[in-house]
Coordinates of C-alpha atoms in Angstrom, one line a residue:
M1 CA -74.3 -99.4 -104.0
A2 CA -76.8 -102.0 -105.3
P3 CA -76.0 -103.9 -108.4
V4 CA -78.1 -103.4 -111.6
L5 CA -80.7 -106.1 -112.3
P6 CA -79.5 -108.7 -109.7
L7 CA -80.5 -112.3 -110.1
V8 CA -80.1 -115.0 -107.4
L9 CA -78.7 -118.2 -108.9
P10 CA -78.6 -121.3 -106.8
L11 CA -76.7 -124.4 -107.8
Q12 CA -79.2 -126.0 -110.2
P13 CA -80.2 -122.8 -112.0
R14 CA -76.5 -122.0 -112.5
I15 CA -76.0 -125.4 -114.1
R16 CA -79.1 -125.0 -116.3
L17 CA -77.9 -121.5 -117.3
A18 CA -74.5 -122.9 -118.4
Q19 CA -76.1 -125.7 -120.4
G20 CA -78.6 -123.4 -122.0
L21 CA -75.8 -120.9 -122.9
W22 CA -73.9 -123.7 -124.6
L23 CA -76.9 -124.4 -126.9
L24 CA -77.6 -120.7 -127.5
S25 CA -73.9 -120.1 -128.3
W26 CA -73.9 -122.8 -131.0
L27 CA -77.1 -121.4 -132.4
L28 CA -75.4 -118.0 -132.5
A29 CA -72.4 -119.5 -134.3
L30 CA -74.8 -121.1 -136.8
A31 CA -76.6 -117.8 -137.3
G32 CA -73.3 -116.0 -137.8
G33 CA -72.3 -118.6 -140.4
L34 CA -75.6 -118.1 -142.2
T35 CA -75.0 -114.3 -142.1
L36 CA -71.6 -114.8 -143.7
L37 CA -73.1 -117.0 -146.5
C38 CA -76.0 -114.5 -147.2
S39 CA -73.8 -111.5 -147.2
G40 CA -71.1 -113.2 -149.3
H41 CA -73.8 -114.3 -151.8
L42 CA -75.1 -110.7 -152.0
L43 CA -71.6 -109.4 -152.4
V44 CA -70.9 -111.8 -155.3
Q45 CA -74.2 -110.8 -157.0
L46 CA -73.3 -107.1 -156.6
W47 CA -69.9 -107.8 -158.2
H48 CA -71.5 -109.5 -161.2
L49 CA -74.1 -106.6 -161.5
S50 CA -71.6 -103.8 -160.9
T51 CA -71.9 -102.7 -164.6
F52 CA -75.6 -101.9 -164.0
L53 CA -75.2 -100.0 -160.8
S54 CA -74.0 -96.4 -160.4
P55 CA -70.5 -96.2 -158.9
S56 CA -71.9 -93.8 -156.3
C57 CA -74.5 -96.3 -155.1
P58 CA -73.7 -97.2 -151.4
F59 CA -75.6 -100.5 -151.5
A60 CA -72.4 -102.5 -151.5
A61 CA -71.7 -101.3 -148.0
L62 CA -74.5 -103.6 -146.7
P63 CA -72.9 -106.9 -147.4
Q64 CA -69.5 -105.6 -146.3
V65 CA -70.8 -104.6 -142.9
A66 CA -72.8 -107.8 -142.6
L67 CA -69.7 -109.8 -143.3
A68 CA -67.9 -108.1 -140.4
A69 CA -71.0 -108.6 -138.1
G70 CA -71.3 -112.2 -139.1
T71 CA -67.6 -112.8 -138.3
V72 CA -68.0 -111.3 -134.9
A73 CA -71.2 -113.2 -134.2
L74 CA -69.5 -116.5 -135.3
G75 CA -66.5 -115.8 -133.0
T76 CA -68.8 -114.8 -130.1
G77 CA -70.8 -118.0 -130.5
L78 CA -67.7 -120.3 -130.6
V79 CA -66.0 -118.6 -127.6
G80 CA -69.3 -118.5 -125.7
A81 CA -69.8 -122.3 -126.3
G82 CA -66.4 -123.0 -125.0
A83 CA -66.7 -120.8 -121.9
S84 CA -70.1 -122.1 -120.9
R85 CA -69.0 -125.7 -121.3
A86 CA -65.8 -125.0 -119.3
S87 CA -67.8 -123.4 -116.5
L88 CA -69.3 -126.8 -115.7
D89 CA -65.8 -128.0 -114.7
A90 CA -64.0 -126.3 -111.9
A91 CA -60.6 -127.4 -113.4
Q92 CA -61.3 -126.0 -116.9
Y93 CA -63.0 -122.7 -116.0
P94 CA -60.0 -120.7 -114.6
P95 CA -58.3 -120.1 -118.0
W96 CA -61.7 -118.8 -119.3
R97 CA -62.1 -116.2 -116.5
K98 CA -59.6 -113.9 -118.4
V99 CA -61.4 -114.4 -121.7
L100 CA -65.0 -113.6 -120.7
G101 CA -64.4 -110.0 -119.8
P102 CA -62.9 -109.0 -123.2
L103 CA -65.4 -111.2 -125.0
L104 CA -68.4 -109.4 -123.4
V105 CA -66.9 -106.0 -124.2
A106 CA -66.0 -106.9 -127.8
G107 CA -69.3 -108.7 -128.4
T108 CA -71.3 -105.8 -127.0
A109 CA -69.4 -102.9 -128.7
A110 CA -68.2 -104.4 -131.9
G111 CA -70.7 -107.2 -132.6
G112 CA -73.8 -105.2 -131.4
G113 CA -72.7 -102.1 -133.2
L114 CA -72.1 -103.8 -136.5
L115 CA -75.4 -105.7 -136.3
V116 CA -77.3 -102.5 -135.6
F117 CA -75.5 -100.7 -138.4
A118 CA -76.1 -103.5 -140.9
L119 CA -79.8 -103.6 -139.9
G120 CA -80.0 -99.9 -140.4
L121 CA -78.4 -100.2 -143.9
T122 CA -80.9 -102.9 -144.8
L123 CA -83.8 -100.5 -144.0
A124 CA -82.3 -97.4 -145.5
L125 CA -80.7 -98.5 -148.7
P126 CA -83.6 -99.5 -151.0
G127 CA -84.0 -95.9 -152.1
S128 CA -80.4 -95.6 -153.1
L129 CA -80.5 -98.9 -154.9
D130 CA -83.4 -97.7 -157.0
T131 CA -81.4 -94.6 -158.0
G132 CA -78.3 -96.6 -158.6
L133 CA -80.0 -99.0 -160.9
E134 CA -81.7 -96.2 -162.8
E135 CA -78.4 -94.5 -163.6
G136 CA -76.4 -97.7 -164.2
L137 CA -78.9 -99.3 -166.6
G138 CA -79.2 -96.0 -168.5
T139 CA -75.4 -96.0 -169.0
A140 CA -75.3 -99.6 -169.9
L141 CA -77.9 -99.1 -172.7
A142 CA -76.0 -96.1 -174.0
H143 CA -72.8 -98.2 -174.3
Y144 CA -74.4 -101.3 -175.8
K145 CA -73.1 -100.4 -179.3
D146 CA -69.5 -99.6 -178.1
T147 CA -68.1 -103.1 -178.7
E148 CA -64.7 -101.7 -179.7
V149 CA -64.4 -98.8 -177.2
P150 CA -61.9 -99.6 -174.4
G151 CA -63.7 -99.9 -171.1
H152 CA -67.1 -100.7 -172.7
C153 CA -66.3 -103.6 -175.0
H154 CA -68.1 -106.1 -172.8
A155 CA -71.3 -103.9 -172.3
K156 CA -73.2 -105.7 -175.1
R157 CA -72.4 -109.2 -173.8
L158 CA -73.2 -108.4 -170.2
L159 CA -76.5 -106.7 -171.1
D160 CA -77.6 -109.6 -173.3
E161 CA -76.8 -112.0 -170.6
L162 CA -78.8 -109.9 -168.1
Q163 CA -81.9 -109.8 -170.3
L164 CA -81.7 -113.5 -171.1
R165 CA -81.2 -114.5 -167.4
H166 CA -83.7 -112.2 -165.8
H167 CA -86.3 -112.3 -168.6
C168 CA -86.3 -108.5 -169.0
C169 CA -85.9 -106.0 -171.8
G170 CA -84.6 -102.4 -171.6
R171 CA -84.6 -100.3 -168.5
H172 CA -88.3 -100.1 -167.9
G173 CA -89.6 -101.9 -171.0
Y174 CA -88.7 -102.8 -174.6
K175 CA -89.5 -99.3 -175.9
D176 CA -86.4 -98.0 -174.1
W177 CA -84.4 -99.4 -177.0
F178 CA -86.2 -97.1 -179.4
G179 CA -84.5 -94.1 -177.8
V180 CA -80.8 -95.3 -177.9
Q181 CA -78.6 -96.3 -180.8
W182 CA -77.9 -100.0 -180.0
V183 CA -76.6 -100.9 -183.4
S184 CA -72.8 -100.4 -183.8
S185 CA -71.8 -97.9 -186.5
R186 CA -69.5 -100.4 -188.0
Y187 CA -72.5 -102.4 -189.2
L188 CA -74.3 -99.5 -190.8
D189 CA -74.0 -99.0 -194.6
P190 CA -73.2 -95.3 -195.2
S191 CA -74.4 -95.6 -198.8
D192 CA -77.9 -96.7 -197.6
Q193 CA -80.3 -93.8 -197.9
D194 CA -82.5 -95.0 -195.1
V195 CA -79.5 -95.1 -192.8
V196 CA -78.4 -91.6 -193.8
D197 CA -82.0 -90.2 -193.3
R198 CA -82.3 -91.7 -189.8
I199 CA -79.0 -90.3 -188.7
Q200 CA -79.7 -86.8 -190.2
S201 CA -83.1 -86.7 -188.7
N202 CA -81.7 -87.1 -185.2
V203 CA -80.4 -84.1 -183.4
E204 CA -77.5 -86.0 -181.8
G205 CA -76.7 -87.9 -185.1
L206 CA -77.8 -91.3 -183.7
Y207 CA -79.2 -94.2 -185.7
L208 CA -82.5 -94.9 -183.9
I209 CA -84.9 -97.7 -184.9
D210 CA -88.1 -99.2 -183.4
G211 CA -86.4 -102.5 -182.8
V212 CA -84.7 -104.4 -180.0
P213 CA -81.7 -106.8 -179.5
F214 CA -82.3 -110.5 -179.8
S215 CA -81.9 -111.0 -176.0
C216 CA -85.3 -109.3 -175.6
C217 CA -87.0 -112.2 -177.4
N218 CA -89.1 -114.7 -175.4
P219 CA -87.8 -118.2 -176.3
H220 CA -91.2 -119.6 -175.4
S221 CA -93.0 -117.8 -178.1
P222 CA -94.7 -120.1 -180.6
R223 CA -93.6 -117.9 -183.6
P224 CA -90.3 -116.3 -184.7
C225 CA -89.3 -113.3 -182.7
L226 CA -90.3 -109.9 -184.0
Q227 CA -87.4 -107.5 -183.4
S228 CA -87.9 -104.7 -185.9
R229 CA -90.6 -102.2 -186.9
L230 CA -92.4 -102.8 -183.6
S231 CA -94.2 -99.4 -183.7
D232 CA -95.6 -100.0 -187.2
P233 CA -99.1 -101.5 -186.9
H234 CA -99.1 -102.7 -190.5
A235 CA -95.7 -104.4 -190.4
H236 CA -96.7 -107.4 -188.5
P237 CA -100.4 -108.2 -189.0
L238 CA -100.4 -111.1 -186.5
F239 CA -98.7 -109.1 -183.8
D240 CA -101.0 -108.3 -180.9
P241 CA -99.6 -105.2 -179.1
R242 CA -101.9 -106.0 -176.2
Q243 CA -100.0 -109.2 -175.5
P244 CA -96.3 -108.3 -176.3
N245 CA -95.1 -110.9 -173.7
L246 CA -95.8 -113.6 -176.3
N247 CA -93.0 -112.1 -178.4
L248 CA -90.8 -109.9 -176.2
W249 CA -90.1 -109.7 -172.4
T250 CA -92.3 -106.8 -171.2
Q251 CA -90.7 -106.4 -167.8
G252 CA -87.9 -103.9 -167.6
C253 CA -84.5 -104.9 -166.2
H254 CA -84.8 -102.1 -163.5
A255 CA -87.8 -103.8 -161.9
A256 CA -86.2 -107.3 -162.3
L257 CA -82.9 -106.4 -160.7
L258 CA -84.6 -104.2 -158.0
G259 CA -86.8 -107.1 -157.0
H260 CA -83.9 -109.6 -157.1
L261 CA -81.5 -107.5 -155.0
Q262 CA -84.2 -106.5 -152.5
S263 CA -85.1 -110.1 -152.0
L264 CA -81.5 -110.9 -151.2
A265 CA -81.3 -107.9 -148.9
S266 CA -84.5 -108.9 -147.1
T267 CA -83.2 -112.4 -146.5
L268 CA -80.0 -111.0 -145.2
G269 CA -82.0 -108.6 -142.9
S270 CA -83.9 -111.5 -141.5
T271 CA -80.7 -113.4 -140.8
L272 CA -79.2 -110.3 -139.1
T273 CA -82.3 -109.9 -136.9
V274 CA -82.1 -113.5 -135.7
T275 CA -78.3 -113.1 -135.1
F276 CA -78.8 -109.9 -133.2
M277 CA -81.4 -111.4 -130.9
L278 CA -79.2 -114.5 -130.2
Q279 CA -76.2 -112.4 -129.6
I280 CA -78.1 -110.3 -127.0
L281 CA -79.2 -113.5 -125.2
V282 CA -75.8 -115.1 -125.2
L283 CA -74.0 -111.9 -123.9
L284 CA -76.6 -111.4 -121.2
G285 CA -76.4 -115.0 -120.1
L286 CA -72.6 -115.0 -120.1
R287 CA -72.6 -111.8 -118.0
Y288 CA -74.9 -113.4 -115.4
L289 CA -72.9 -116.6 -115.4
Q290 CA -69.6 -114.7 -115.1
T291 CA -70.7 -112.5 -112.2
A292 CA -72.3 -115.4 -110.3
L293 CA -69.2 -117.6 -110.6
E294 CA -66.9 -114.7 -109.6
G295 CA -68.8 -114.6 -106.3
L296 CA -68.1 -118.3 -105.8
G297 CA -64.4 -118.0 -106.8
G298 CA -65.1 -119.6 -110.2
V299 CA -66.6 -122.9 -108.9
I300 CA -70.0 -123.5 -110.4
D301 CA -70.9 -126.4 -108.0
G302 CA -70.0 -124.3 -104.9
E303 CA -72.5 -124.5 -102.2
G304 CA -74.8 -121.6 -101.5
E305 CA -76.6 -119.0 -103.6
A306 CA -74.7 -116.7 -105.9
Q307 CA -75.9 -113.4 -107.3
G308 CA -75.5 -112.5 -110.9
Y309 CA -75.9 -108.9 -112.2
L310 CA -75.2 -106.8 -115.2
F311 CA -73.3 -104.0 -113.5
P312 CA -71.9 -103.9 -109.9
S313 CA -73.7 -100.6 -109.2
G314 CA -76.2 -98.2 -110.8
L315 CA -75.3 -95.9 -113.6
K316 CA -75.5 -92.9 -111.4
D317 CA -73.2 -94.5 -108.8
M318 CA -70.8 -95.7 -111.5
L319 CA -70.5 -92.2 -113.0
K320 CA -70.1 -90.7 -109.6
T321 CA -67.3 -93.2 -108.7
A322 CA -65.6 -92.6 -112.0
W323 CA -65.8 -88.8 -111.5
L324 CA -64.4 -89.0 -107.9
Q325 CA -61.6 -91.4 -109.1
A326 CA -60.7 -88.9 -111.9
G327 CA -60.7 -86.1 -109.4
V328 CA -58.4 -88.0 -107.1
A329 CA -56.1 -88.9 -110.0
H330 CA -55.8 -85.2 -110.9
R331 CA -55.4 -84.0 -107.4
P332 CA -51.7 -83.3 -106.5
A333 CA -50.1 -85.6 -104.0
P334 CA -49.4 -84.2 -100.5
E335 CA -45.7 -84.1 -101.1
E336 CA -46.1 -82.4 -104.4
A337 CA -48.3 -79.6 -103.0
P338 CA -46.6 -76.3 -102.5
A339 CA -45.5 -75.8 -98.9
E340 CA -47.5 -73.1 -97.2
E341 CA -45.5 -70.2 -95.9
A342 CA -45.2 -70.0 -92.2
P343 CA -47.0 -67.0 -90.7
P344 CA -44.6 -64.3 -89.6
K345 CA -43.8 -64.5 -85.9
E346 CA -44.8 -61.5 -83.9
G347 CA -42.2 -59.8 -82.0
L348 CA -41.9 -60.8 -78.4
P349 CA -42.7 -58.0 -76.0
E350 CA -39.7 -56.6 -74.3
A351 CA -39.2 -57.4 -70.7

């Protein structure tokens, strides 16, 4: 049975392979560390922005899977660096011979699987992030006024901080505030006829105004912020509706957060791609080095040519061997087989 993808490795190529693997392993460890940092940063950002994301949004699965993939890649890089360095010394390599086998299996199954899964999540989750932000921001705007309601008392502060930090206003624009009651009922005068008329004119009994919170104001505006009566063309003669960014932020928080989180996810995806490629190279190199050294008894400076390979035989032969071994394992032993009945003896003819 011929091995799969055999490669003849004389002495000098074996040494260069071990040295190159040492460098690649440290690069893999560095890439794994960067993956941990990027995924941890994205996870912290999602924790801070959890108020504005729908609870059913699966986007948080991406940094969690990436954290696990980065941890496996970091461990693979460190162990690979130690094994490749030890393979240059015949006295240090024997203890690593028992480590390389489990490392290759774990790195291929766990590390490769997690990296592929994380890359798939990076490509598949932007749509769910869009929907999650749409629902979460709508809920946040609706609870902006509930400063004394348990569970929503911090909604106003968090949304104000969001609009100030990301230079955004409303869900898709400042006019979104016109359709929700963002002024708490405790600050409304029930004896004011204008307040009564606005509440009675709304089907849901909400106090709606054509104004926005202070956090929508652009601090770089050369004039005081215009927050109320924004839909009345005669209320502010100097207000130019064609250039509202001179007064209020025109970008909605949905677009701002979507761009911010997608940028972080894109950076994480690039890091995962580099980590995946490095991990493939390290695992392949370690496999060739391991099989070549096994042919020499674990001595890298042994004379003669060694042959490295991925598998000792082809896939068809491996499956056939496994099938035959399984058949032999299930075949009853000779002593356990039921004894065959002796054929009846024919009567001897009479003399």
